[in-house]
């Protein structure tokens, strides 16, 4: 049987409706860390290496691993129903196996103007209402001291903590935390995804 063959972007995701088994392909290099994510849909995704070896089967959730071959990788997707809407994503990073602090979105998304985090006297943190545009980053700024602990959380967004020297200390879906290495102005980066979103972001500093 001949399956449709599509290229899978190595940065970003595909949102589509599948009505038949479909083969997605992407290139990767030996030593890279690959994460395959299935966000939605009633389906099964099978990941194969260039030599044909099966690496993973994912129905919902994610699989990650460091790959041992350079070449074309295949993701065979089988819908369990006649038609299913789904979101499929592949993330690639370098050979260190840690893609949390080197996320492609930080360089490709458009940055909005900084917004200050106002913490009232006697409080340890603040909650802000933020409207984040699709594929934009809303930076929230706050002055902190060395060795303080910062925790940021928000529903439906990814968050990063950026030090005064520009280094990303942590990045995660729905939250980030870090022990602060220096005095200065820090930024909490709120990453908008495919659709505009209004959410509450809480920043706690102790």
PDB file of C-alpha atoms in Angstrom:
ATOM      1  CA  UNK A   1       0.000   0.000   0.000  1.00  0.00           C
ATOM      2  CA  UNK A   2       1.276   3.464  -0.882  1.00  0.00           C
ATOM      3  CA  UNK A   3       1.131   5.918   2.009  1.00  0.00           C
ATOM      4  CA  UNK A   4       1.244   9.725   1.742  1.00  0.00           C
ATOM      5  CA  UNK A   5       4.729  10.981   2.636  1.00  0.00           C
ATOM      6  CA  UNK A   6       5.170  14.347   4.343  1.00  0.00           C
ATOM      7  CA  UNK A   7       8.178  16.213   5.743  1.00  0.00           C
ATOM      8  CA  UNK A   8       8.086  16.771   9.495  1.00  0.00           C
ATOM      9  CA  UNK A   9       9.517  20.162  10.591  1.00  0.00           C
ATOM     10  CA  UNK A  10      12.349  19.935  13.100  1.00  0.00           C
ATOM     11  CA  UNK A  11      11.150  23.102  14.829  1.00  0.00           C
ATOM     12  CA  UNK A  12       7.435  23.392  15.427  1.00  0.00           C
ATOM     13  CA  UNK A  13       4.519  21.069  14.994  1.00  0.00           C
ATOM     14  CA  UNK A  14       2.071  19.769  12.429  1.00  0.00           C
ATOM     15  CA  UNK A  15      -1.645  20.081  13.112  1.00  0.00           C
ATOM     16  CA  UNK A  16      -3.722  18.127  10.665  1.00  0.00           C
ATOM     17  CA  UNK A  17      -6.621  15.739  10.160  1.00  0.00           C
ATOM     18  CA  UNK A  18      -5.587  12.206   9.224  1.00  0.00           C
ATOM     19  CA  UNK A  19      -7.936   9.971   7.251  1.00  0.00           C
ATOM     20  CA  UNK A  20      -5.371   7.296   6.349  1.00  0.00           C
ATOM     21  CA  UNK A  21      -1.964   6.061   7.521  1.00  0.00           C
ATOM     22  CA  UNK A  22       0.679   8.699   6.764  1.00  0.00           C
ATOM     23  CA  UNK A  23       4.470   8.606   6.768  1.00  0.00           C
ATOM     24  CA  UNK A  24       6.386  11.628   8.082  1.00  0.00           C
ATOM     25  CA  UNK A  25      10.152  11.964   7.578  1.00  0.00           C
ATOM     26  CA  UNK A  26      12.877  14.189   9.040  1.00  0.00           C
ATOM     27  CA  UNK A  27      16.686  14.363   9.028  1.00  0.00           C
ATOM     28  CA  UNK A  28      18.766  13.992  12.187  1.00  0.00           C
ATOM     29  CA  UNK A  29      22.440  13.527  13.066  1.00  0.00           C
ATOM     30  CA  UNK A  30      24.139  10.967  15.284  1.00  0.00           C
ATOM     31  CA  UNK A  31      24.379  12.222  18.870  1.00  0.00           C
ATOM     32  CA  UNK A  32      21.358  14.518  18.654  1.00  0.00           C
ATOM     33  CA  UNK A  33      18.568  14.217  21.209  1.00  0.00           C
ATOM     34  CA  UNK A  34      15.191  13.603  19.553  1.00  0.00           C
ATOM     35  CA  UNK A  35      11.836  14.150  21.234  1.00  0.00           C
ATOM     36  CA  UNK A  36       8.687  12.875  19.505  1.00  0.00           C
ATOM     37  CA  UNK A  37       5.471  14.381  20.913  1.00  0.00           C
ATOM     38  CA  UNK A  38       1.871  13.426  20.153  1.00  0.00           C
ATOM     39  CA  UNK A  39      -0.363  16.223  21.459  1.00  0.00           C
ATOM     40  CA  UNK A  40      -3.775  15.013  20.385  1.00  0.00           C
ATOM     41  CA  UNK A  41      -5.671  12.596  18.223  1.00  0.00           C
ATOM     42  CA  UNK A  42      -6.667   8.946  18.342  1.00  0.00           C
ATOM     43  CA  UNK A  43      -3.680   7.386  16.654  1.00  0.00           C
ATOM     44  CA  UNK A  44      -0.452   5.442  16.974  1.00  0.00           C
ATOM     45  CA  UNK A  45       2.933   6.795  15.879  1.00  0.00           C
ATOM     46  CA  UNK A  46       5.907   4.507  15.235  1.00  0.00           C
ATOM     47  CA  UNK A  47       9.430   5.965  15.006  1.00  0.00           C
ATOM     48  CA  UNK A  48      12.048   4.202  12.841  1.00  0.00           C
ATOM     49  CA  UNK A  49      15.738   4.945  12.350  1.00  0.00           C
ATOM     50  CA  UNK A  50      17.585   5.130   8.995  1.00  0.00           C
ATOM     51  CA  UNK A  51      18.434   1.401   9.180  1.00  0.00           C
ATOM     52  CA  UNK A  52      14.776   0.485   9.721  1.00  0.00           C
ATOM     53  CA  UNK A  53      15.053  -0.280  13.438  1.00  0.00           C
ATOM     54  CA  UNK A  54      11.944   0.593  15.449  1.00  0.00           C
ATOM     55  CA  UNK A  55      12.815   3.111  18.175  1.00  0.00           C
ATOM     56  CA  UNK A  56       9.483   3.940  19.779  1.00  0.00           C
ATOM     57  CA  UNK A  57       5.700   3.609  19.679  1.00  0.00           C
ATOM     58  CA  UNK A  58       3.775   6.635  20.945  1.00  0.00           C
ATOM     59  CA  UNK A  59      -0.012   6.921  21.247  1.00  0.00           C
ATOM     60  CA  UNK A  60      -0.222   9.995  23.471  1.00  0.00           C
ATOM     61  CA  UNK A  61       2.577  11.845  25.233  1.00  0.00           C
ATOM     62  CA  UNK A  62       6.245  11.937  24.364  1.00  0.00           C
ATOM     63  CA  UNK A  63       9.320   9.834  23.729  1.00  0.00           C
ATOM     64  CA  UNK A  64      12.880  11.098  23.903  1.00  0.00           C
ATOM     65  CA  UNK A  65      16.311   9.614  23.289  1.00  0.00           C
ATOM     66  CA  UNK A  66      19.784  10.215  21.895  1.00  0.00           C
ATOM     67  CA  UNK A  67      20.097   8.716  18.434  1.00  0.00           C
ATOM     68  CA  UNK A  68      23.007   6.657  17.125  1.00  0.00           C
ATOM     69  CA  UNK A  69      22.633   7.121  13.352  1.00  0.00           C
ATOM     70  CA  UNK A  70      22.748  10.002  10.905  1.00  0.00           C
ATOM     71  CA  UNK A  71      20.114   9.954   8.208  1.00  0.00           C
ATOM     72  CA  UNK A  72      16.399  10.051   7.457  1.00  0.00           C
ATOM     73  CA  UNK A  73      14.052   9.106  10.294  1.00  0.00           C
ATOM     74  CA  UNK A  74      10.490   7.942   9.697  1.00  0.00           C
ATOM     75  CA  UNK A  75       7.370   8.465  11.794  1.00  0.00           C
ATOM     76  CA  UNK A  76       4.575   6.160  10.640  1.00  0.00           C
ATOM     77  CA  UNK A  77       1.216   7.409  11.921  1.00  0.00           C
ATOM     78  CA  UNK A  78      -1.878   5.183  11.979  1.00  0.00           C
ATOM     79  CA  UNK A  79      -5.265   6.778  12.827  1.00  0.00           C
ATOM     80  CA  UNK A  80      -7.479   4.520  14.940  1.00  0.00           C
ATOM     81  CA  UNK A  81     -10.613   6.067  13.457  1.00  0.00           C
ATOM     82  CA  UNK A  82     -11.669   6.974   9.938  1.00  0.00           C
ATOM     83  CA  UNK A  83     -10.687  10.560  10.657  1.00  0.00           C
ATOM     84  CA  UNK A  84      -8.809  12.130  13.569  1.00  0.00           C
ATOM     85  CA  UNK A  85      -7.443  15.589  14.233  1.00  0.00           C
ATOM     86  CA  UNK A  86      -3.935  15.492  15.686  1.00  0.00           C
ATOM     87  CA  UNK A  87      -0.814  17.451  16.508  1.00  0.00           C
ATOM     88  CA  UNK A  88       2.619  15.888  15.965  1.00  0.00           C
ATOM     89  CA  UNK A  89       5.930  17.474  16.914  1.00  0.00           C
ATOM     90  CA  UNK A  90       9.605  16.562  16.713  1.00  0.00           C
ATOM     91  CA  UNK A  91      12.241  18.469  18.666  1.00  0.00           C
ATOM     92  CA  UNK A  92      15.963  18.178  17.900  1.00  0.00           C
ATOM     93  CA  UNK A  93      18.882  19.595  19.827  1.00  0.00           C
ATOM     94  CA  UNK A  94      22.650  19.163  20.008  1.00  0.00           C
ATOM     95  CA  UNK A  95      24.608  16.283  21.430  1.00  0.00           C
ATOM     96  CA  UNK A  96      24.244  17.215  25.105  1.00  0.00           C
ATOM     97  CA  UNK A  97      20.792  15.661  25.524  1.00  0.00           C
ATOM     98  CA  UNK A  98      19.281  18.769  27.174  1.00  0.00           C
ATOM     99  CA  UNK A  99      16.923  20.902  25.075  1.00  0.00           C
ATOM    100  CA  UNK A 100      15.273  22.775  27.951  1.00  0.00           C
ATOM    101  CA  UNK A 101      17.703  25.711  27.953  1.00  0.00           C
ATOM    102  CA  UNK A 102      18.319  25.898  24.192  1.00  0.00           C
ATOM    103  CA  UNK A 103      14.843  26.163  22.774  1.00  0.00           C
ATOM    104  CA  UNK A 104      14.349  27.270  19.146  1.00  0.00           C
ATOM    105  CA  UNK A 105      11.384  29.439  20.182  1.00  0.00           C
ATOM    106  CA  UNK A 106      13.632  31.804  22.157  1.00  0.00           C
ATOM    107  CA  UNK A 107      15.353  32.922  18.967  1.00  0.00           C
ATOM    108  CA  UNK A 108      12.488  32.626  16.464  1.00  0.00           C
ATOM    109  CA  UNK A 109       9.515  34.068  18.364  1.00  0.00           C
ATOM    110  CA  UNK A 110       8.922  37.827  18.413  1.00  0.00           C
ATOM    111  CA  UNK A 111       9.501  39.599  21.716  1.00  0.00           C
ATOM    112  CA  UNK A 112       6.924  42.007  23.125  1.00  0.00           C
ATOM    113  CA  UNK A 113       7.855  44.998  25.300  1.00  0.00           C
ATOM    114  CA  UNK A 114       9.033  44.251  28.835  1.00  0.00           C
ATOM    115  CA  UNK A 115       6.463  44.379  31.636  1.00  0.00           C
ATOM    116  CA  UNK A 116       7.629  44.902  35.237  1.00  0.00           C
ATOM    117  CA  UNK A 117       6.644  42.497  37.986  1.00  0.00           C
ATOM    118  CA  UNK A 118       5.420  44.615  40.914  1.00  0.00           C
ATOM    119  CA  UNK A 119       5.869  42.886  44.273  1.00  0.00           C
ATOM    120  CA  UNK A 120       4.251  44.658  47.207  1.00  0.00           C
ATOM    121  CA  UNK A 121       6.221  45.237  50.374  1.00  0.00           C
ATOM    122  CA  UNK A 122       6.019  42.204  52.635  1.00  0.00           C
ATOM    123  CA  UNK A 123       5.034  39.846  49.802  1.00  0.00           C
ATOM    124  CA  UNK A 124       7.223  37.179  48.230  1.00  0.00           C
ATOM    125  CA  UNK A 125       5.709  37.293  44.791  1.00  0.00           C
ATOM    126  CA  UNK A 126       2.991  38.501  42.460  1.00  0.00           C
ATOM    127  CA  UNK A 127       0.424  37.220  39.958  1.00  0.00           C
ATOM    128  CA  UNK A 128      -0.055  38.996  36.622  1.00  0.00           C
ATOM    129  CA  UNK A 129      -2.717  38.661  33.967  1.00  0.00           C
ATOM    130  CA  UNK A 130      -0.990  38.306  30.609  1.00  0.00           C
ATOM    131  CA  UNK A 131      -2.362  38.181  27.082  1.00  0.00           C
ATOM    132  CA  UNK A 132       0.207  36.384  24.960  1.00  0.00           C
ATOM    133  CA  UNK A 133       0.037  36.542  21.191  1.00  0.00           C
ATOM    134  CA  UNK A 134       0.680  33.474  19.055  1.00  0.00           C
ATOM    135  CA  UNK A 135       4.411  32.846  18.530  1.00  0.00           C
ATOM    136  CA  UNK A 136       5.341  35.809  20.730  1.00  0.00           C
ATOM    137  CA  UNK A 137       7.273  36.099  23.973  1.00  0.00           C
ATOM    138  CA  UNK A 138       6.149  38.393  26.799  1.00  0.00           C
ATOM    139  CA  UNK A 139       9.106  39.274  29.059  1.00  0.00           C
ATOM    140  CA  UNK A 140       8.330  40.091  32.701  1.00  0.00           C
ATOM    141  CA  UNK A 141      11.118  41.885  34.572  1.00  0.00           C
ATOM    142  CA  UNK A 142      11.990  41.873  38.265  1.00  0.00           C
ATOM    143  CA  UNK A 143      15.095  42.908  40.241  1.00  0.00           C
ATOM    144  CA  UNK A 144      16.495  40.118  42.412  1.00  0.00           C
ATOM    145  CA  UNK A 145      19.453  39.283  44.624  1.00  0.00           C
ATOM    146  CA  UNK A 146      22.021  36.529  44.354  1.00  0.00           C
ATOM    147  CA  UNK A 147      21.030  33.165  45.909  1.00  0.00           C
ATOM    148  CA  UNK A 148      17.306  33.933  45.914  1.00  0.00           C
ATOM    149  CA  UNK A 149      15.047  31.176  44.597  1.00  0.00           C
ATOM    150  CA  UNK A 150      12.645  32.089  41.786  1.00  0.00           C
ATOM    151  CA  UNK A 151       9.664  29.996  40.739  1.00  0.00           C
ATOM    152  CA  UNK A 152       7.352  30.952  37.863  1.00  0.00           C
ATOM    153  CA  UNK A 153       4.160  29.165  36.826  1.00  0.00           C
ATOM    154  CA  UNK A 154       1.379  29.703  34.306  1.00  0.00           C
ATOM    155  CA  UNK A 155      -1.369  27.667  32.666  1.00  0.00           C
ATOM    156  CA  UNK A 156      -1.122  26.859  28.961  1.00  0.00           C
ATOM    157  CA  UNK A 157       2.266  28.467  28.323  1.00  0.00           C
ATOM    158  CA  UNK A 158       5.951  27.654  28.513  1.00  0.00           C
ATOM    159  CA  UNK A 159       8.066  29.777  30.857  1.00  0.00           C
ATOM    160  CA  UNK A 160      11.775  30.580  30.994  1.00  0.00           C
ATOM    161  CA  UNK A 161      13.934  32.380  33.566  1.00  0.00           C
ATOM    162  CA  UNK A 162      16.630  34.601  32.068  1.00  0.00           C
ATOM    163  CA  UNK A 163      19.560  36.005  34.068  1.00  0.00           C
ATOM    164  CA  UNK A 164      20.834  39.602  33.689  1.00  0.00           C
ATOM    165  CA  UNK A 165      23.669  38.331  31.450  1.00  0.00           C
ATOM    166  CA  UNK A 166      21.123  36.746  29.075  1.00  0.00           C
ATOM    167  CA  UNK A 167      21.681  33.136  30.130  1.00  0.00           C
ATOM    168  CA  UNK A 168      18.564  30.937  30.306  1.00  0.00           C
ATOM    169  CA  UNK A 169      18.518  29.300  33.740  1.00  0.00           C
ATOM    170  CA  UNK A 170      15.458  27.091  33.217  1.00  0.00           C
ATOM    171  CA  UNK A 171      12.658  26.543  30.705  1.00  0.00           C
ATOM    172  CA  UNK A 172       9.606  24.335  31.063  1.00  0.00           C
ATOM    173  CA  UNK A 173       5.969  23.776  30.110  1.00  0.00           C
ATOM    174  CA  UNK A 174       3.809  25.510  32.698  1.00  0.00           C
ATOM    175  CA  UNK A 175       6.664  26.410  35.023  1.00  0.00           C
ATOM    176  CA  UNK A 176      10.342  27.161  35.597  1.00  0.00           C
ATOM    177  CA  UNK A 177      12.510  27.532  38.696  1.00  0.00           C
ATOM    178  CA  UNK A 178      16.123  28.486  39.445  1.00  0.00           C
ATOM    179  CA  UNK A 179      18.529  29.556  42.168  1.00  0.00           C
ATOM    180  CA  UNK A 180      19.653  33.015  41.065  1.00  0.00           C
ATOM    181  CA  UNK A 181      23.411  33.328  40.436  1.00  0.00           C
ATOM    182  CA  UNK A 182      23.836  37.126  40.664  1.00  0.00           C
ATOM    183  CA  UNK A 183      22.251  40.443  41.608  1.00  0.00           C
ATOM    184  CA  UNK A 184      20.397  42.286  38.862  1.00  0.00           C
ATOM    185  CA  UNK A 185      17.335  42.509  36.642  1.00  0.00           C
ATOM    186  CA  UNK A 186      15.876  39.113  35.712  1.00  0.00           C
ATOM    187  CA  UNK A 187      13.290  38.285  33.063  1.00  0.00           C
ATOM    188  CA  UNK A 188      10.537  35.699  33.154  1.00  0.00           C
ATOM    189  CA  UNK A 189       9.779  34.860  29.513  1.00  0.00           C
ATOM    190  CA  UNK A 190       6.198  33.797  28.762  1.00  0.00           C
ATOM    191  CA  UNK A 191       6.100  31.908  25.461  1.00  0.00           C
ATOM    192  CA  UNK A 192       2.917  32.023  23.414  1.00  0.00           C
ATOM    193  CA  UNK A 193       2.180  29.034  21.194  1.00  0.00           C
ATOM    194  CA  UNK A 194      -0.074  28.650  18.148  1.00  0.00           C
ATOM    195  CA  UNK A 195      -3.019  30.672  19.438  1.00  0.00           C
ATOM    196  CA  UNK A 196      -3.422  33.878  21.495  1.00  0.00           C
ATOM    197  CA  UNK A 197      -3.958  33.108  25.158  1.00  0.00           C
ATOM    198  CA  UNK A 198      -4.967  34.999  28.271  1.00  0.00           C
ATOM    199  CA  UNK A 199      -3.441  33.444  31.369  1.00  0.00           C
ATOM    200  CA  UNK A 200      -2.274  34.166  34.900  1.00  0.00           C
ATOM    201  CA  UNK A 201       1.461  34.039  35.582  1.00  0.00           C
ATOM    202  CA  UNK A 202       2.646  33.721  39.172  1.00  0.00           C
ATOM    203  CA  UNK A 203       6.223  34.575  40.149  1.00  0.00           C
ATOM    204  CA  UNK A 204       7.504  33.651  43.612  1.00  0.00           C
ATOM    205  CA  UNK A 205      10.877  34.897  44.895  1.00  0.00           C
ATOM    206  CA  UNK A 206      12.327  33.919  48.280  1.00  0.00           C
TER     207      UNK A 206
END
